[in-house]
XYZ file of C-alpha atoms in Angstrom:
160
model
C 111.137 143.400 337.750
C 111.711 140.693 340.373
C 110.166 141.349 343.755
C 111.820 140.660 347.121
C 111.203 136.919 346.742
C 112.593 136.817 343.222
C 109.104 136.652 341.743
C 107.851 138.990 339.074
C 105.281 140.944 341.035
C 105.076 143.726 338.481
C 105.710 143.798 334.760
C 107.459 147.083 334.108
C 107.141 148.913 330.825
C 109.665 147.454 328.435
C 111.392 149.238 325.600
C 110.204 146.716 322.988
C 107.323 144.303 322.575
C 109.671 141.259 322.577
C 111.146 142.397 325.917
C 107.655 142.815 327.317
C 106.729 139.307 326.115
C 109.829 137.869 327.802
C 108.846 139.539 331.086
C 105.319 138.147 330.788
C 106.618 134.647 330.097
C 108.721 134.869 333.266
C 105.675 135.979 335.205
C 103.465 133.222 333.739
C 105.766 130.191 333.634
C 104.650 127.325 331.442
C 103.475 124.338 333.386
C 102.143 126.477 336.213
C 98.737 125.424 337.404
C 95.566 127.335 336.582
C 95.377 128.872 340.060
C 98.885 130.333 339.813
C 98.160 131.853 336.415
C 94.853 133.280 337.597
C 96.566 134.814 340.643
C 99.153 136.420 338.347
C 96.401 137.859 336.120
C 94.564 139.237 339.149
C 97.789 140.779 340.482
C 98.213 142.638 337.199
C 94.842 144.336 337.679
C 96.522 146.902 339.954
C 98.886 147.867 337.118
C 96.090 149.071 334.840
C 95.320 152.791 335.174
C 91.661 153.505 335.889
C 89.731 155.061 333.015
C 87.773 158.181 333.999
C 84.040 157.464 334.280
C 83.200 160.169 331.722
C 85.120 158.169 329.092
C 83.093 155.001 329.738
C 80.367 155.651 327.198
C 78.429 153.530 324.700
C 80.760 154.876 321.982
C 83.880 153.602 323.771
C 82.412 150.209 324.676
C 84.035 147.219 322.994
C 81.538 144.490 322.171
C 82.663 140.913 321.842
C 83.524 139.980 325.421
C 81.359 138.733 328.271
C 82.633 141.553 330.484
C 82.033 145.212 329.822
C 85.137 146.753 328.249
C 85.792 150.355 327.320
C 88.574 151.296 324.909
C 89.900 154.686 323.803
C 92.858 154.817 321.420
C 94.715 157.618 319.730
C 98.055 158.840 318.549
C 100.151 161.137 320.705
C 100.534 164.298 318.587
C 104.045 165.000 319.898
C 105.609 161.535 319.736
C 103.425 159.776 317.160
C 103.052 156.864 319.566
C 99.904 154.735 319.874
C 98.211 155.512 323.181
C 95.279 153.762 324.753
C 93.001 153.752 327.756
C 91.134 150.572 328.536
C 89.035 149.397 331.462
C 86.543 146.726 332.500
C 83.997 146.009 335.188
C 85.549 142.573 335.902
C 88.748 141.978 337.896
C 90.026 139.138 335.727
C 89.449 141.167 332.583
C 91.207 144.186 334.132
C 94.240 141.957 334.689
C 94.103 140.816 331.074
C 93.680 144.406 329.928
C 96.830 145.294 331.868
C 98.627 142.780 329.623
C 97.129 144.380 326.509
C 98.015 147.852 327.805
C 101.644 146.852 328.372
C 101.808 145.212 324.951
C 100.344 148.117 322.952
C 100.309 151.411 324.880
C 102.999 153.990 324.130
C 104.423 152.039 321.182
C 105.095 153.252 317.676
C 102.303 152.029 315.381
C 104.894 150.333 313.150
C 106.021 148.187 316.094
C 102.414 147.229 316.809
C 101.874 146.284 313.158
C 104.993 144.093 313.252
C 103.922 142.154 316.378
C 100.500 140.515 315.992
C 98.639 139.348 319.102
C 99.158 135.715 318.145
C 102.516 136.127 319.906
C 100.646 136.539 323.211
C 98.469 133.523 322.480
C 101.404 131.375 321.400
C 103.260 132.309 324.591
C 100.545 130.426 326.502
C 99.292 133.502 328.315
C 95.656 132.696 327.551
C 95.820 129.017 328.534
C 94.386 129.560 332.024
C 91.233 131.220 330.708
C 87.869 129.727 329.957
C 87.519 129.405 326.166
C 84.836 132.103 325.936
C 86.954 134.595 327.917
C 90.097 133.728 325.939
C 88.247 134.164 322.637
C 86.752 137.496 323.683
C 90.101 138.795 324.895
C 91.798 137.627 321.706
C 89.161 139.466 319.625
C 89.987 142.613 321.596
C 93.715 142.100 320.949
C 93.033 141.692 317.225
C 90.945 144.874 317.246
C 93.656 146.908 318.994
C 96.324 145.469 316.686
C 94.207 146.453 313.695
C 93.878 150.023 314.977
C 97.647 150.282 315.479
C 98.301 148.790 312.046
C 95.904 151.300 310.445
C 97.800 154.136 312.137
C 101.076 152.744 310.794
C 99.653 152.517 307.256
C 98.309 156.089 307.408
C 101.663 157.388 308.634
C 103.439 155.546 305.811
C 101.016 157.016 303.252
C 101.619 160.535 304.591
C 105.378 160.141 304.157
C 105.061 158.781 300.611
């Protein structure tokens, strides 16, 4: 939603993944310099809910990034939606995780399966990152997408 200066100071939850992507593209305009994109990522850090310390365990740690990342996913028993908690010890990664949270959290698993994370990469949202950070974040996105896709497949099998 545009802020008082017309800028997108907060990416509100969107009803679909394509709408969320459009809001992100507006917030991270192509051609912007690295500093502007980094500032936008850091601003998103505040949008990510904090994960309770008791959930940050070795079992919830995602390996494959330079930063420490914790990830808890599940399916809401009432709505069937994919839900996730994610956190990091690094500010930049927390901003990136806010993007992942907006992209995946509270979505139907079928929608997640239909929208691979390459859409985020192709939108240029990872261009401002160092290659190692971009690769680690993309591995996390692939992992989350895989979990959502598995939930969608299990739900389809239960109906059949």
